[in-house]
CSV table of C-alpha atoms and ligand atoms in Angstrom, one decimal:
chain,number,residue,atom,x,y,z
S,1,UNK,CA,-9.4,12.4,16.2
S,2,UNK,CA,-11.0,13.4,13.0
S,3,UNK,CA,-8.9,11.8,10.2
S,4,UNK,CA,-8.9,12.6,6.5
S,5,UNK,CA,-8.2,9.4,4.7
S,6,UNK,CA,-7.2,10.1,1.1
S,7,UNK,CA,-7.7,7.0,-1.1
S,8,UNK,CA,-10.1,5.7,1.6
S,9,UNK,CA,-12.2,3.9,-1.1
S,10,UNK,CA,-9.2,1.9,-2.1
S,11,UNK,CA,-7.8,-1.5,-1.0
S,12,UNK,CA,-5.6,-0.4,2.0
S,13,UNK,CA,-7.2,3.0,2.8
S,14,UNK,CA,-10.7,1.5,3.2
S,15,UNK,CA,-9.4,-1.1,5.7
S,16,UNK,CA,-7.6,1.6,7.7
S,17,UNK,CA,-10.7,3.8,7.6
S,18,UNK,CA,-12.7,0.9,9.1
S,19,UNK,CA,-10.1,0.4,11.9
S,20,UNK,CA,-10.1,4.1,12.7
S,21,UNK,CA,-13.8,4.0,13.2
S,22,UNK,CA,-13.5,0.8,15.4
S,23,UNK,CA,-10.9,2.6,17.5
S,24,UNK,CA,-13.3,5.5,18.1
S,25,UNK,CA,-11.9,8.0,15.7
S,26,UNK,CA,-13.9,9.7,12.9
S,27,UNK,CA,-13.0,9.1,9.3
S,28,UNK,CA,-13.6,11.4,6.3
S,29,UNK,CA,-12.7,9.6,3.1
S,30,UNK,CA,-11.5,11.7,0.2
S,31,UNK,CA,-11.3,9.8,-3.1
S,32,UNK,CA,-11.8,10.6,-6.8
S,33,UNK,CA,-13.0,7.0,-7.3
S,34,UNK,CA,-10.7,6.7,-10.3
S,35,UNK,CA,-9.4,3.4,-8.8
S,36,UNK,CA,-11.4,3.2,-5.5
S,37,UNK,CA,-14.9,1.9,-4.9
S,38,UNK,CA,-17.8,3.7,-3.2
S,39,UNK,CA,-18.9,0.3,-1.7
S,40,UNK,CA,-15.5,-0.2,-0.1
S,41,UNK,CA,-15.9,3.0,2.1
S,42,UNK,CA,-17.1,2.0,5.6
S,43,UNK,CA,-20.7,3.0,6.3
S,44,UNK,CA,-19.9,5.2,9.2
S,45,UNK,CA,-17.3,7.2,7.3
S,46,UNK,CA,-18.2,10.3,5.3
S,47,UNK,CA,-17.2,10.1,1.6
S,48,UNK,CA,-16.1,13.2,-0.2
S,49,UNK,CA,-15.6,12.6,-3.9
S,50,UNK,CA,-12.9,14.9,-5.1
S,51,UNK,CA,-9.4,15.2,-6.6
S,52,UNK,CA,-6.2,16.0,-4.8
S,53,UNK,CA,-5.2,18.2,-7.6
S,54,UNK,CA,-8.0,20.6,-6.5
S,55,UNK,CA,-6.4,22.8,-3.9
S,56,UNK,CA,-9.6,24.8,-3.3
S,57,UNK,CA,-11.5,21.6,-2.5
S,58,UNK,CA,-8.8,20.5,-0.1
S,59,UNK,CA,-8.7,23.9,1.7
S,60,UNK,CA,-12.4,23.9,2.1
S,61,UNK,CA,-12.5,20.3,3.3
S,62,UNK,CA,-9.7,20.6,5.9
S,63,UNK,CA,-11.3,23.7,7.4
S,64,UNK,CA,-15.0,22.7,7.3
S,65,UNK,CA,-14.5,19.3,8.8
S,66,UNK,CA,-11.9,20.4,11.4
S,67,UNK,CA,-9.5,17.7,10.4
S,68,UNK,CA,-6.9,16.7,13.0
S,69,UNK,CA,-4.8,14.3,10.9
S,70,UNK,CA,-4.4,13.1,7.4
S,71,UNK,CA,-3.6,9.6,6.2
S,72,UNK,CA,-2.6,9.7,2.6
S,73,UNK,CA,-3.2,6.5,0.6
S,74,UNK,CA,-4.4,8.0,-2.8
S,75,UNK,CA,-1.8,7.1,-5.4
S,76,UNK,CA,-1.0,5.2,-8.5
S,77,UNK,CA,0.6,1.9,-7.4
S,78,UNK,CA,1.6,-0.2,-10.4
S,79,UNK,CA,5.4,-0.3,-10.5
S,80,UNK,CA,5.4,-1.8,-14.0
S,81,UNK,CA,3.1,0.9,-15.4
S,82,UNK,CA,5.4,3.6,-13.9
S,83,UNK,CA,8.1,2.5,-16.4
S,84,UNK,CA,5.7,3.3,-19.2
S,85,UNK,CA,4.2,6.6,-18.1
S,86,UNK,CA,6.4,8.0,-15.3
S,87,UNK,CA,4.9,11.5,-15.7
S,88,UNK,CA,1.5,10.1,-14.3
S,89,UNK,CA,3.3,8.9,-11.2
S,90,UNK,CA,5.1,12.1,-10.5
S,91,UNK,CA,1.9,14.1,-11.1
S,92,UNK,CA,-0.4,11.9,-9.1
S,93,UNK,CA,1.9,10.7,-6.4
S,94,UNK,CA,4.4,13.5,-5.9
S,95,UNK,CA,2.8,16.7,-7.1
S,96,UNK,CA,-0.6,15.9,-5.5
S,97,UNK,CA,1.0,15.0,-2.2
S,98,UNK,CA,2.7,18.4,-2.2
S,99,UNK,CA,-0.6,20.1,-2.9
S,100,UNK,CA,-2.1,18.2,0.0
S,101,UNK,CA,0.7,19.1,2.3
S,102,UNK,CA,0.4,22.8,1.3
S,103,UNK,CA,-3.3,22.7,2.1
S,104,UNK,CA,-2.5,21.1,5.5
S,105,UNK,CA,0.0,23.8,6.2
S,106,UNK,CA,-2.5,26.5,5.4
S,107,UNK,CA,-5.1,24.8,7.6
S,108,UNK,CA,-2.6,24.1,10.4
S,109,UNK,CA,-3.1,20.4,10.3
S,110,UNK,CA,0.1,19.0,11.7
S,111,UNK,CA,-0.3,15.2,11.6
S,112,UNK,CA,0.4,13.0,8.6
S,113,UNK,CA,0.7,9.3,8.0
S,114,UNK,CA,2.1,8.4,4.6
S,115,UNK,CA,1.8,5.3,2.5
S,116,UNK,CA,5.3,4.7,1.4
S,117,UNK,CA,6.8,1.7,-0.3
S,118,UNK,CA,9.6,-0.9,-0.3
S,119,UNK,CA,10.2,0.2,-3.9
S,120,UNK,CA,12.3,3.1,-2.5
S,121,UNK,CA,15.1,0.6,-1.9
S,122,UNK,CA,15.5,-0.6,-5.5
S,123,UNK,CA,18.0,-3.5,-5.5
S,124,UNK,CA,19.0,-3.5,-1.8
S,125,UNK,CA,22.6,-4.1,-0.7
S,126,UNK,CA,21.5,-6.4,2.1
S,127,UNK,CA,18.5,-8.4,3.2
S,128,UNK,CA,16.3,-8.0,5.3
S,129,UNK,CA,16.1,-4.3,4.6
S,130,UNK,CA,16.4,-1.9,7.5
S,131,UNK,CA,15.0,1.6,7.5
S,132,UNK,CA,18.3,3.4,7.2
S,133,UNK,CA,19.6,1.3,4.3
S,134,UNK,CA,20.4,3.3,1.1
S,135,UNK,CA,17.5,4.2,-1.1
S,136,UNK,CA,17.8,4.0,-4.9
S,137,UNK,CA,14.5,3.1,-6.6
S,138,UNK,CA,14.7,1.1,-9.8
S,139,UNK,CA,11.2,2.3,-11.0
S,140,UNK,CA,9.5,5.6,-11.3
S,141,UNK,CA,6.8,4.5,-8.8
S,142,UNK,CA,9.4,4.2,-6.1
S,143,UNK,CA,11.0,7.5,-7.0
S,144,UNK,CA,7.6,9.3,-6.9
S,145,UNK,CA,7.2,8.1,-3.3
S,146,UNK,CA,10.8,8.8,-2.3
S,147,UNK,CA,10.4,12.4,-3.4
S,148,UNK,CA,7.4,12.7,-1.0
S,149,UNK,CA,9.5,11.3,1.8
S,150,UNK,CA,12.1,13.9,1.1
S,151,UNK,CA,9.4,16.7,1.1
S,152,UNK,CA,8.1,15.4,4.4
S,153,UNK,CA,11.5,15.6,6.0
S,154,UNK,CA,11.8,19.3,5.0
S,155,UNK,CA,8.2,20.0,6.2
S,156,UNK,CA,9.1,18.4,9.5
S,157,UNK,CA,12.2,20.4,9.9
S,158,UNK,CA,10.9,23.8,8.7
S,159,UNK,CA,7.1,23.7,9.5
S,160,UNK,CA,7.0,21.2,12.4
S,161,UNK,CA,4.9,18.7,10.6
S,162,UNK,CA,4.6,15.5,12.6
S,163,UNK,CA,4.6,12.5,10.4
S,164,UNK,CA,5.0,8.8,9.9
S,165,UNK,CA,6.1,7.1,6.7
S,166,UNK,CA,5.2,3.5,6.4
S,167,UNK,CA,7.0,1.6,3.8
S,168,UNK,CA,4.8,-1.3,2.8
S,169,UNK,CA,6.3,-4.4,1.3
S,170,UNK,CA,3.7,-6.5,-0.6
S,171,UNK,CA,0.2,-5.8,0.8
S,172,UNK,CA,-2.0,-8.8,0.3
S,173,UNK,CA,-5.0,-10.7,1.6
S,174,UNK,CA,-8.5,-9.6,2.6
S,175,UNK,CA,-9.7,-8.2,5.9
S,176,UNK,CA,-13.1,-9.8,5.5
S,177,UNK,CA,-14.7,-12.1,2.9
S,178,UNK,CA,-16.6,-9.1,1.6
S,179,UNK,CA,-13.7,-6.6,1.7
S,180,UNK,CA,-10.6,-7.1,-0.4
S,181,UNK,CA,-8.4,-6.1,-3.3
S,182,UNK,CA,-10.2,-5.0,-6.4
S,183,UNK,CA,-7.9,-3.1,-8.7
S,184,UNK,CA,-8.9,-2.3,-12.3
S,185,UNK,CA,-6.8,-3.4,-14.1
S,186,UNK,CA,-5.4,-5.9,-11.6
S,187,UNK,CA,-1.6,-6.2,-11.9
S,188,UNK,CA,-0.7,-7.7,-8.6
S,189,UNK,CA,0.5,-11.3,-8.3
S,190,UNK,CA,-1.9,-12.9,-5.8
S,191,UNK,CA,-5.1,-11.6,-7.3
S,192,UNK,CA,-3.8,-12.4,-10.8
S,193,UNK,CA,-3.2,-16.0,-9.7
S,194,UNK,CA,-6.6,-16.2,-8.1
S,195,UNK,CA,-8.3,-15.0,-11.3
S,196,UNK,CA,-6.9,-18.1,-12.9
S,197,UNK,CA,-8.3,-20.3,-10.1
S,198,UNK,CA,-11.6,-18.6,-10.6
S,199,UNK,CA,-11.5,-19.6,-14.3
S,200,UNK,CA,-11.3,-15.9,-15.4
S,201,UNK,CA,-7.9,-16.3,-16.9
S,202,UNK,CA,-6.2,-19.3,-18.4
S,203,UNK,CA,-2.8,-18.8,-17.0
S,204,UNK,CA,-0.6,-16.5,-14.9
S,205,UNK,CA,2.5,-15.0,-16.4
S,206,UNK,CA,5.7,-15.3,-14.4
S,207,UNK,CA,7.6,-12.1,-15.1
S,208,UNK,CA,11.3,-13.2,-15.3
S,209,UNK,CA,12.8,-16.6,-14.5
S,210,UNK,CA,16.5,-15.5,-14.7
S,211,UNK,CA,16.8,-13.4,-11.5
S,212,UNK,CA,19.7,-14.2,-9.2
S,213,UNK,CA,17.4,-16.1,-6.8
S,214,UNK,CA,17.2,-19.9,-6.0
S,215,UNK,CA,14.4,-20.5,-8.5
S,216,UNK,CA,15.1,-17.6,-10.8
S,217,UNK,CA,11.9,-15.7,-9.9
S,218,UNK,CA,11.5,-12.5,-7.9
S,219,UNK,CA,11.2,-12.7,-4.1
S,220,UNK,CA,8.8,-10.6,-2.2
S,221,UNK,CA,7.6,-10.2,1.5
S,222,UNK,CA,3.8,-10.4,1.6
S,223,UNK,CA,2.0,-8.7,4.5
S,224,UNK,CA,-1.7,-9.0,5.4
S,225,UNK,CA,-3.7,-5.9,4.8
S,226,UNK,CA,-5.1,-6.0,8.4
S,227,UNK,CA,-1.6,-6.1,9.8
S,228,UNK,CA,-0.7,-3.1,7.7
S,229,UNK,CA,-3.8,-1.3,8.9
S,230,UNK,CA,-3.0,-1.9,12.5
S,231,UNK,CA,0.4,-0.2,12.0
S,232,UNK,CA,-1.3,2.9,10.8
S,233,UNK,CA,-3.3,3.3,14.0
S,234,UNK,CA,-0.2,2.7,16.1
S,235,UNK,CA,1.7,5.3,14.1
S,236,UNK,CA,-1.1,7.9,14.4
S,237,UNK,CA,-0.9,7.6,18.2
S,238,UNK,CA,2.8,7.6,18.3
S,239,UNK,CA,3.5,10.7,16.2
S,240,UNK,CA,2.1,12.7,19.1
S,241,UNK,CA,5.2,11.9,21.1
S,242,UNK,CA,7.8,11.2,18.4
S,243,UNK,CA,8.3,12.4,14.9
S,244,UNK,CA,9.3,11.6,12.2
S,245,UNK,CA,8.6,7.9,12.4
S,246,UNK,CA,9.8,5.8,9.5
S,247,UNK,CA,9.1,2.1,9.4
S,248,UNK,CA,9.4,-0.9,7.1
S,249,UNK,CA,6.4,-3.1,7.1
S,250,UNK,CA,6.7,-6.8,6.2
S,251,UNK,CA,6.9,-10.2,7.7
S,252,UNK,CA,10.6,-10.6,7.2
S,253,UNK,CA,10.1,-13.7,5.1
S,254,UNK,CA,10.5,-13.8,1.3
S,255,UNK,CA,8.6,-15.9,-1.2
S,256,UNK,CA,9.4,-16.3,-4.9
S,257,UNK,CA,6.8,-16.0,-7.5
S,258,UNK,CA,6.9,-19.7,-8.1
S,259,UNK,CA,6.4,-20.3,-4.3
S,260,UNK,CA,3.4,-18.0,-4.2
S,261,UNK,CA,1.8,-19.9,-7.2
S,262,UNK,CA,2.5,-23.2,-5.3
S,263,UNK,CA,0.8,-21.9,-2.1
S,264,UNK,CA,-2.2,-20.8,-4.2
S,265,UNK,CA,-2.4,-24.2,-5.9
S,266,UNK,CA,-2.7,-25.8,-2.4
S,267,UNK,CA,-5.3,-23.2,-1.2
S,268,UNK,CA,-7.5,-23.4,-4.3
S,269,UNK,CA,-7.0,-26.9,-5.5
S,270,UNK,CA,-6.6,-25.5,-9.0
S,271,UNK,CA,-3.5,-26.4,-11.1
S,272,UNK,CA,-2.9,-22.7,-12.0
S,273,UNK,CA,-1.0,-23.0,-15.3
S,274,UNK,CA,1.9,-20.6,-15.6
S,275,UNK,CA,3.7,-19.1,-18.6
S,276,UNK,CA,7.3,-18.1,-18.2
S,277,UNK,CA,7.6,-14.5,-19.6
S,278,UNK,CA,10.2,-11.8,-19.9
S,279,UNK,CA,11.1,-9.6,-16.9
S,280,UNK,CA,8.8,-6.7,-16.1
S,281,UNK,CA,10.8,-3.4,-16.3
S,282,UNK,CA,11.9,-2.0,-13.0
S,283,UNK,CA,11.4,-5.1,-10.7
S,284,UNK,CA,14.0,-5.6,-8.1
S,285,UNK,CA,15.0,-9.3,-7.6
S,286,UNK,CA,14.5,-9.5,-3.8
S,287,UNK,CA,12.6,-7.3,-1.3
S,288,UNK,CA,12.3,-8.5,2.2
S,289,UNK,CA,11.6,-6.2,5.2
S,290,UNK,CA,13.1,-6.0,8.6
S,291,UNK,CA,10.2,-4.8,10.7
S,292,UNK,CA,12.2,-5.0,13.9
S,293,UNK,CA,12.0,-1.2,14.4
S,294,UNK,CA,8.2,-0.9,14.5
S,295,UNK,CA,8.0,-4.1,16.6
S,296,UNK,CA,10.5,-2.5,19.1
S,297,UNK,CA,9.1,1.0,19.1
S,298,UNK,CA,5.4,0.5,18.8
S,299,UNK,CA,4.9,-3.1,19.8
S,300,UNK,CA,3.5,-3.9,16.4
S,301,UNK,CA,3.1,-7.6,15.7
S,302,UNK,CA,1.6,-9.2,12.6
S,303,UNK,CA,-1.4,-11.4,13.4
S,304,UNK,CA,-1.4,-13.1,10.0
S,305,UNK,CA,2.2,-13.6,9.0
S,306,UNK,CA,1.7,-16.9,7.3
S,307,UNK,CA,1.5,-16.8,3.5
S,308,UNK,CA,-1.1,-19.6,3.3
S,309,UNK,CA,-3.4,-17.7,5.7
S,310,UNK,CA,-2.9,-14.5,3.6
S,311,UNK,CA,-3.7,-16.3,0.3
S,312,UNK,CA,-6.7,-18.1,2.0
S,313,UNK,CA,-8.2,-14.8,3.0
S,314,UNK,CA,-7.7,-13.4,-0.5
S,315,UNK,CA,-9.3,-16.5,-2.0
S,316,UNK,CA,-12.3,-16.2,0.3
S,317,UNK,CA,-12.9,-12.7,-1.0
S,318,UNK,CA,-12.3,-13.5,-4.7
S,319,UNK,CA,-14.5,-16.6,-4.5
S,320,UNK,CA,-17.4,-14.9,-2.7
S,321,UNK,CA,-17.2,-11.6,-4.7
S,322,UNK,CA,-15.7,-12.6,-8.1
S,323,UNK,CA,-16.7,-9.2,-9.5
S,324,UNK,CA,-15.1,-7.3,-6.6
S,325,UNK,CA,-17.2,-4.2,-5.9
S,326,UNK,CA,-18.7,-4.2,-9.4
S,327,UNK,CA,-18.0,-1.2,-11.6
S,328,UNK,CA,-18.3,1.5,-8.9
R,1,UDP,N1,4.4,-10.9,-11.0
R,1,UDP,C1,4.3,-11.9,-11.9
R,1,UDP,N2,3.2,-12.0,-12.6
R,1,UDP,C2,2.1,-11.2,-12.5
R,1,UDP,C3,2.2,-10.2,-11.5
R,1,UDP,C4,3.3,-10.0,-10.8
R,1,UDP,O1,5.3,-12.7,-12.1
R,1,UDP,O2,1.1,-11.4,-13.2
R,1,UDP,C5,5.6,-10.7,-10.2
R,1,UDP,C6,6.2,-9.3,-10.3
R,1,UDP,O3,7.1,-9.3,-11.4
R,1,UDP,C7,7.0,-9.2,-9.0
R,1,UDP,C8,6.1,-10.0,-8.0
R,1,UDP,O4,5.3,-10.8,-8.9
R,1,UDP,O5,8.2,-9.8,-9.0
R,1,UDP,C9,5.1,-9.1,-7.2
R,1,UDP,O6,4.5,-8.2,-8.1
R,1,UDP,P1,3.3,-7.3,-7.7
R,1,UDP,O7,2.9,-6.5,-8.9
R,1,UDP,O8,2.3,-8.1,-7.0
R,1,UDP,O9,3.9,-6.3,-6.6
R,1,UDP,P2,5.2,-5.3,-6.6
R,1,UDP,O10,6.3,-6.1,-6.0
R,1,UDP,O11,5.4,-4.9,-8.0
R,1,UDP,O12,4.7,-4.2,-5.7
């Protein structure tokens, strides 16, 4: 298939683009490079620099490249930031996704794989979280993605769109020593910790120590980026036969912020000083996935479920490429 990968210059999208190529598909990356990096795009993928808000550009692209399927990664992702400027998240994540879906409808492209998020669930009523559990986001980021899931359900029902929505828990790790996470600014826990180990920051802030968890810090389910990528390929194949497909993606095991810091101390041999800080707005206390459904339906199995392995792979990337992809 010829797959349009929006956000394919970003952390997860670029790994998926590479896996698509390895599986014999073609990948056209569409990215405005506001957060992504030209160097992250696989060599055999075409890169089109453009913005999702530009409907004409999308119309032209979908038709001229005879796109068969769209994988949509391009989005703003910092949950904390979404509680300061929600409008940017609804514009970039929700409105732009609608523009993309309208362009797909006009070009008769019927296959869509969506980067969704555990942030849909807010403070879950039970753990691990299953796909049909109630959704009530506690931050605008989660709401901006939930709105897209709702649009997708209507597009499926009314226009016959075939889609998969993959709800990532905490994507982490590096697929190769020269391919990893490089957000600007970086807000995610593991890279922030590793910046300290690299000597680029003096300490890491722990956002909130009074959560109702055993050590008072938030618990998350970290999943290796290559395991996430694999799920996208399985989903792309599976929507031919069954749609919609909605899956939670995690390892089913939660680690507190303090536990992640401890693992990183072991991996790096650095003391990694911490400063206990106030809570970050909108953070749920505990997010742990049940991924039984995708295991059962598609035979997905994480290859790197161990947190130490995940942190080691991230550390290799940050150590060998301390400047990430540079400024591009
Ligand atoms: N966190 C933290 N210090 C940081 C960055 C994150 O304590 O410098 C916490 C954050 O509050 C959350 C967890 O680590 O509880 C994971 O945050 P991250 O931003 O990596 O991912 P999110 O869960 O928001 O998608």
